[in-house]
Coordinates of C-alpha atoms in Angstrom, one line a residue:
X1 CA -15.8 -123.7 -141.5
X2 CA -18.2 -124.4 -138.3
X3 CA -18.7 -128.2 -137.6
X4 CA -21.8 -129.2 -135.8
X5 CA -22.8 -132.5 -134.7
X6 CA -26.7 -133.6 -135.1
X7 CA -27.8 -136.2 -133.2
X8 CA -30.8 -137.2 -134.3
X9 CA -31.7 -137.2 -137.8
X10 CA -35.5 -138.4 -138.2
X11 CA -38.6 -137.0 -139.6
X12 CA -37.2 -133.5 -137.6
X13 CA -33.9 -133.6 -137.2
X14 CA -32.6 -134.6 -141.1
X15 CA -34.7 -131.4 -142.6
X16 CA -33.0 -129.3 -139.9
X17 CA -29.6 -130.1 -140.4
X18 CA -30.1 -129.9 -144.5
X19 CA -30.9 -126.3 -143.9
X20 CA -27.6 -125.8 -141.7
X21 CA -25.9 -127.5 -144.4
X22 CA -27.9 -125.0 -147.2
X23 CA -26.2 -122.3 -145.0
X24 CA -22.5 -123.5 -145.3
X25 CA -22.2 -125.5 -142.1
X26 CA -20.3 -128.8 -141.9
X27 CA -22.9 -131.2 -140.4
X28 CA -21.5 -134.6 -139.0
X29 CA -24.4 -136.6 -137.6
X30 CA -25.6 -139.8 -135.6
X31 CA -28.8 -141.7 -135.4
X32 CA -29.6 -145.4 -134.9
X33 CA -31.4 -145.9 -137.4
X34 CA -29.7 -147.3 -140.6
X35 CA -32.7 -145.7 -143.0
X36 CA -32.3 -142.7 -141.4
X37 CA -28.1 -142.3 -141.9
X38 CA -28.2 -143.7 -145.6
X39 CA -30.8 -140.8 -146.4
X40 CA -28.7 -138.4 -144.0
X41 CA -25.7 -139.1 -146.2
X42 CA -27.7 -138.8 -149.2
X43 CA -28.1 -135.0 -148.0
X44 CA -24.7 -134.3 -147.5
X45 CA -24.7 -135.0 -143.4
X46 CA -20.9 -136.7 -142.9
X47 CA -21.6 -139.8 -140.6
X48 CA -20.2 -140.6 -137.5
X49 CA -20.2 -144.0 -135.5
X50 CA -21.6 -142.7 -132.5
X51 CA -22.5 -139.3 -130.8
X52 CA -19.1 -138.7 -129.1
X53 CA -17.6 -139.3 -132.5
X54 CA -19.7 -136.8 -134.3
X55 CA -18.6 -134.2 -131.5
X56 CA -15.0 -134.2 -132.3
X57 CA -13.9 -130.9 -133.1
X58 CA -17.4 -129.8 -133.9
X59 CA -18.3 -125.8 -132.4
X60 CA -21.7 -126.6 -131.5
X61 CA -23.9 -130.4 -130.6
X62 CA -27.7 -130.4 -130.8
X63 CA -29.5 -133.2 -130.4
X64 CA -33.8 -133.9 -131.7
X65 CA -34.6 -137.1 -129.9
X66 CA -38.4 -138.0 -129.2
X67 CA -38.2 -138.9 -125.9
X68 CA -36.3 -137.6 -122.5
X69 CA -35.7 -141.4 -121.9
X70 CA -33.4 -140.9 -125.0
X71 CA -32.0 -137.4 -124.0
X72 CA -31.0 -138.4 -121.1
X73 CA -29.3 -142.0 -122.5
X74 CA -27.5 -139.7 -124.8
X75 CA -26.7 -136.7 -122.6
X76 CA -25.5 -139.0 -119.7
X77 CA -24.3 -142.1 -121.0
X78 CA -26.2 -145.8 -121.4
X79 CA -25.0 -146.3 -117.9
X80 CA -26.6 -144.0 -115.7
X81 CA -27.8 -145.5 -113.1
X82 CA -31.9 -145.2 -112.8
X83 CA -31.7 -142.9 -109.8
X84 CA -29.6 -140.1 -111.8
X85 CA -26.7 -140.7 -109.1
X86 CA -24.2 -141.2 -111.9
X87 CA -24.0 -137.6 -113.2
X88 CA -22.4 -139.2 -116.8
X89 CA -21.2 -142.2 -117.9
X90 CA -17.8 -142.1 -121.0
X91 CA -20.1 -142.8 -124.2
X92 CA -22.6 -139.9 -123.2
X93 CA -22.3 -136.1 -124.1
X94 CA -21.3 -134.6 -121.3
X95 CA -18.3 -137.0 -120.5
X96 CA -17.2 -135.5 -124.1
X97 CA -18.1 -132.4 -124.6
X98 CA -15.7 -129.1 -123.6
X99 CA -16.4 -126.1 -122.6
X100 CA -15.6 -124.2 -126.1
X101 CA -18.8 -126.5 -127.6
X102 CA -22.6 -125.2 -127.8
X103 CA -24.9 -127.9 -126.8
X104 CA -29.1 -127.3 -128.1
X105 CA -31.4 -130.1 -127.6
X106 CA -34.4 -129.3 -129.2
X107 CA -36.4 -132.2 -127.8
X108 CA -39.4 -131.9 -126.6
X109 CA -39.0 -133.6 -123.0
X110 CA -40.3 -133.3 -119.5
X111 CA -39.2 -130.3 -117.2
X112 CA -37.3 -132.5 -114.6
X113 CA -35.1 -134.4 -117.7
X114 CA -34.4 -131.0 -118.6
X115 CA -33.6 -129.5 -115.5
X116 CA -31.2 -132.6 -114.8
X117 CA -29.2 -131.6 -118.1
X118 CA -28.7 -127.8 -117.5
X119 CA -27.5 -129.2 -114.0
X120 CA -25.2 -131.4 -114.8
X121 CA -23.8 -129.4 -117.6
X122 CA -23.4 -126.5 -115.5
X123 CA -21.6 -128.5 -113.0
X124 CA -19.2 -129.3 -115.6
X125 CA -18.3 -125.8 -116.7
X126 CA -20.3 -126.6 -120.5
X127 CA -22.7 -124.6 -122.0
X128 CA -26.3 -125.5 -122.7
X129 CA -29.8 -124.7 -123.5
X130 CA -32.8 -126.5 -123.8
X131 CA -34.1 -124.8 -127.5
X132 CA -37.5 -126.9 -128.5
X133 CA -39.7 -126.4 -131.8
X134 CA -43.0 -125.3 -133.2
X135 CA -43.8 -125.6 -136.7
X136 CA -43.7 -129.5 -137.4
X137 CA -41.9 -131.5 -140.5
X138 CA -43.2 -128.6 -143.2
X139 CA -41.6 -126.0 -141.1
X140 CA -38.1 -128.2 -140.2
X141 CA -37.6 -128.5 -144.2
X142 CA -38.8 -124.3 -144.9
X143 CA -36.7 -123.6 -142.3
X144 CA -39.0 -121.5 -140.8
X145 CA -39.7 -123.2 -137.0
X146 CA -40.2 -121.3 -134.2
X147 CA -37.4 -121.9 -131.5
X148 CA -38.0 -121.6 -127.3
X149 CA -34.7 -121.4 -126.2
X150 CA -34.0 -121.4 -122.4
X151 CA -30.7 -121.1 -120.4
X152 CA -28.4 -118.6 -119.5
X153 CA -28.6 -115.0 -121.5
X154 CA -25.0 -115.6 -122.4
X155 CA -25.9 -119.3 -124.0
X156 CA -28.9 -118.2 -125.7
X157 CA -27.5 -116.0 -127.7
X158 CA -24.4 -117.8 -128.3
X159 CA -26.5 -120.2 -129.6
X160 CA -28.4 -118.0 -132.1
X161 CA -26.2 -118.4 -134.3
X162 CA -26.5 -122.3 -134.9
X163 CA -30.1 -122.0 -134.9
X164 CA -30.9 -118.9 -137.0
X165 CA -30.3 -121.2 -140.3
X166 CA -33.0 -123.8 -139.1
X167 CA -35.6 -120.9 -138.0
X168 CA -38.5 -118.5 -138.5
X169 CA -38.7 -117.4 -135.5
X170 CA -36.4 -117.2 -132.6
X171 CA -37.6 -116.3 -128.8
X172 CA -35.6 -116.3 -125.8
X173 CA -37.6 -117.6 -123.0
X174 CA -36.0 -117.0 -120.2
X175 CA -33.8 -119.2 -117.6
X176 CA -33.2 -122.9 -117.4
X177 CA -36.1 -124.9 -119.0
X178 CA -38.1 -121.9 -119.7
X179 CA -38.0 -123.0 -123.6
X180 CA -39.2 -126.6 -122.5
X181 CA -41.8 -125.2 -120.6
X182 CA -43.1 -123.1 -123.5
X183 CA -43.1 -125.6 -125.9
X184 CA -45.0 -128.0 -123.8
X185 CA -47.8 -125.4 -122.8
X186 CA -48.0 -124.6 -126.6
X187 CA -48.6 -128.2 -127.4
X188 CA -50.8 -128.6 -124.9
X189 CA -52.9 -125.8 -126.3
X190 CA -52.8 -127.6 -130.1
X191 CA -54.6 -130.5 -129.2
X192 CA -57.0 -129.1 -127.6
X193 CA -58.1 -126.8 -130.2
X194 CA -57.9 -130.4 -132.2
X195 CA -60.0 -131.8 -129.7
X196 CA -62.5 -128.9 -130.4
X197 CA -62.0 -128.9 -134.0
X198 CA -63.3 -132.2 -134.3
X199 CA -66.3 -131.6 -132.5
X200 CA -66.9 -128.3 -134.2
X201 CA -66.7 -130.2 -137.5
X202 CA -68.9 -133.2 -136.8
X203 CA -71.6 -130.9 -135.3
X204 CA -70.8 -128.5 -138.1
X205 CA -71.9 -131.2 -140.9
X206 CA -74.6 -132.6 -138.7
X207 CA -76.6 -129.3 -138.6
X208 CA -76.1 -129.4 -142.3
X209 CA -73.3 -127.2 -143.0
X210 CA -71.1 -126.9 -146.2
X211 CA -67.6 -127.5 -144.8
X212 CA -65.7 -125.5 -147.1
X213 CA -68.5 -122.5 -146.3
X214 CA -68.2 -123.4 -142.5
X215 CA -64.5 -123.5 -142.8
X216 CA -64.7 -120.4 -144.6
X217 CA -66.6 -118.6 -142.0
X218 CA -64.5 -119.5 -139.2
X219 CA -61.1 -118.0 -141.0
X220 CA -62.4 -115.0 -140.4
X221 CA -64.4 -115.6 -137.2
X222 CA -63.4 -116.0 -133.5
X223 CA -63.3 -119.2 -134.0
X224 CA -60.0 -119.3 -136.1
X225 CA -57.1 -121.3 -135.2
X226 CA -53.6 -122.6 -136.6
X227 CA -55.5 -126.4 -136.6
X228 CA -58.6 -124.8 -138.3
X229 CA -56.4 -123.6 -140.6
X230 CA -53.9 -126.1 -141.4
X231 CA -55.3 -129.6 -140.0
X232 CA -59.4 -128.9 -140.8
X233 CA -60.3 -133.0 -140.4
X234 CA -62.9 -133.2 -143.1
X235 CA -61.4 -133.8 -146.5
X236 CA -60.9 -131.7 -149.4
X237 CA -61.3 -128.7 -147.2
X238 CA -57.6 -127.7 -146.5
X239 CA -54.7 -129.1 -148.7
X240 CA -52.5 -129.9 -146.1
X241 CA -55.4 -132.0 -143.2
X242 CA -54.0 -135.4 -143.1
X243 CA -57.4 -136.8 -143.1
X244 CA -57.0 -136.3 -147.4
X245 CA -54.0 -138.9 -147.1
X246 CA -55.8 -141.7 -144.9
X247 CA -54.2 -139.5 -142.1
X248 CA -50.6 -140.1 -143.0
X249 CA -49.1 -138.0 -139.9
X250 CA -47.8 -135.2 -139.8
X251 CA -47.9 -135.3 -136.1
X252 CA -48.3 -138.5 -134.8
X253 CA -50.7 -139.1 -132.1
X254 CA -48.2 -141.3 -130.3
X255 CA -46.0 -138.5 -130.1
X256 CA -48.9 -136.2 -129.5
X257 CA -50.0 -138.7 -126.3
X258 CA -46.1 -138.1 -125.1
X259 CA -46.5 -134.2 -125.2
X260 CA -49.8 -133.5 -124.1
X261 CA -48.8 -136.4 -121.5
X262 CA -46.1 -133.6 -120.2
X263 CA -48.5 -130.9 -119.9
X264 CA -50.2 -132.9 -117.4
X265 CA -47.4 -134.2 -115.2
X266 CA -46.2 -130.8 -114.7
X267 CA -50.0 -129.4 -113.8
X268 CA -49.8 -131.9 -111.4
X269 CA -46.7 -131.0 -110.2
X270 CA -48.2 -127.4 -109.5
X271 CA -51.7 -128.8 -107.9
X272 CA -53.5 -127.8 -111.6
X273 CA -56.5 -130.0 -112.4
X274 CA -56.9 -129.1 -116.5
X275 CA -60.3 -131.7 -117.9
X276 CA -60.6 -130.0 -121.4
X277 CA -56.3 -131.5 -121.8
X278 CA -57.3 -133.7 -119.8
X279 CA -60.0 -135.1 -122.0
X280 CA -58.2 -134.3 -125.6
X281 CA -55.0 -137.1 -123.6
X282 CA -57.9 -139.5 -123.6
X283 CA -58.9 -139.1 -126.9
X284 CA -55.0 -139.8 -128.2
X285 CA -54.6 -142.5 -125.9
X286 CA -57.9 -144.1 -127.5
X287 CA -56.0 -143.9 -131.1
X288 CA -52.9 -145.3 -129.5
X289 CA -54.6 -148.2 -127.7
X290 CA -56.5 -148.8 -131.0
X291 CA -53.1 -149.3 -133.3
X292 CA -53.3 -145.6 -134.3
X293 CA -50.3 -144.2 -132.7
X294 CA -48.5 -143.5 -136.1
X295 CA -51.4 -142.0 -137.5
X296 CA -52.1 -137.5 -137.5
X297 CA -53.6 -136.9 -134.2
X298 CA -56.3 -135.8 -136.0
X299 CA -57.7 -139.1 -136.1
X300 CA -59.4 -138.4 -132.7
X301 CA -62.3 -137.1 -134.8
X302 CA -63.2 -140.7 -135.1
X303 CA -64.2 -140.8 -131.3
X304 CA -66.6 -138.0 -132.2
X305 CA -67.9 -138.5 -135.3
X306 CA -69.7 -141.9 -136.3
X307 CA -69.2 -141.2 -140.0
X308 CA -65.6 -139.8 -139.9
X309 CA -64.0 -139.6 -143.6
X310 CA -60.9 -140.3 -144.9
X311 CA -59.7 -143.3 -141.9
X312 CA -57.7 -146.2 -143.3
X313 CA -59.6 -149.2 -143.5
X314 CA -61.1 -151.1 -140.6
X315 CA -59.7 -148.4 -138.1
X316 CA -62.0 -148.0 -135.4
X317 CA -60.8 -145.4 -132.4
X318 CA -59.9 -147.4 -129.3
X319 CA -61.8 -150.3 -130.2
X320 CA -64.4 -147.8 -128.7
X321 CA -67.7 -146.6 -129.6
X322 CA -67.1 -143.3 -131.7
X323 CA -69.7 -141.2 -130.1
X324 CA -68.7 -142.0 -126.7

């Protein structure tokens, strides 16, 4: 029976590996978190102690961490030093892993973080690809999220076959950090359309339109989107907007800041100047300051409109004036 080891099991990674285990995979897993392994063993995930331990005979690792400061503590080792010199340290992956294991992270991390992964890995002789997601927490337990997957032809399609269980859709981006790169441009793209969807709706209700009829008309109008459609911030409009659950997230806008946060650094690494991203960080960065980080990211719509619905109580955007 293929073994492979999850490390990783939050809000992401536990739906994920239920579907590998819906698919006849034996899934031994690791995470932190003691909520997180009680309901990971509650789904049939067999725990281990630590990542190296979950790797122990397993065919294939894949990691779903938030942040590249945590890929890199777990791909390396705790004890790399800050300026990357030590390539791995004995309690990270790649002092464990051999060359007959697959290795996925499907973080969503920066491009040099990355690039310092497929590096050392390939200096090693192992095999890895950097394989990130679309499709959020609805499409991790469907099993339908879209996978980026980057690195060698060889290893991306090696790896198809750990991921096809967990997917909807599986692209094969090119080279190296190609998947990273895709996933962070298509982020970047979300939240701005979010940024214009909460315009759109505040002016939309200030000129005095319905917003189920306005909603209606933009379905089938240019100015259609996957946020129009799935994350409309005025409530009972769309079933699943988070702005009908006090925005409960189902993207954080902490973890939006982080991605859209990406996008920028690596503009700037290419000499881009991007205001309209630009503009939609700022507005996360206002919810974040303001104690909103765990709320949807479509909470920015309180920096536009005055009379925003559906906000938890006493939440004000940033501490800041709403129509600023």
């Amino acid at each position: 029976m293929t073994t492979v080891a999850f490390i990783g099991l939050g809000n992401m990674g536990l739906p994920m590996a239920k579907n590998l285990i819906a698919a006849g995979f034996t899934v031994r897993g690791h995470d932190v978190v003691d909520a997180r392994r009680a309901a990971a063993a509650e789904a049939g995930v067999e725990l281990a102690g630590s990542a190296p331990e979950a790797m122990e005979g397993a065919d294939a690792v894949i990691t779903m961490l938030p942040k590249g400061e945590h890929v890199r503590a777990v791909y390396f080792g705790a004890a790399q030093a800050a300026d990357g010199s030590q390539p791995w340290s004995d309690d990270g992956i790649l002092a464990h892993a051999t060359p007959e294991q697959m290795l996925i992270d499907s973080s969503t991390v920066d491009i040099a973080t990355c690039q310092a992964v497929h590096d050392a890995a390939a200096a090693k002789g192992l095999h890895f690809v950097d394989a990130p997601v679309s499709g959020g927490i609805s499409g991790a337990e469907a099993g339908s999220l879209t996978f980026m997957v980057g690195g060698a032809d060889a290893d991306v399609e090696r790896a198809r076959q750990f991921i096809e269980p967990m997917c909807g859709n599986f692209f094969a981006t090119g080279g190296p950090t190609t998947g990273e790169a895709a996933k962070i441009v298509n982020n970047m793209m979300l939240f701005v359309a979010v940024q214009g969807l909460s315009e759109a709706a505040t002016l939309a209700k200030k000129l005095g339109l319905d917003a189920k009829t306005f909603h209606q008309i933009a379905s089938v109008s240019s100015g259609n989107s996957w946020a129009l459609q799935t994350w409309y911030p005025v409530p009972g409009v769309v079933e699943t907007a988070a702005v009908n659950n006090e925005f409960a997230a189902s993207f954080r806008a902490d973890l939006a800041l982080k991605d859209i946060g990406l996008a920028l650094a690596a503009a700037a690494d290419h000499g881009l100047h991007l205001p309209a991203t630009g503009l939609s960080a700022q507005r996360l960065a206002e919810a974040v300051d303001g104690g909103g980080g765990e709320l949807d990211c479509t909470v920015v719509i309180a920096a536009v409109d005055p009379d925003a619905e559906g906000l938890p109580e006493g939440y004000v955007h940033g501490g800041a004036r709403r129509d600023a």
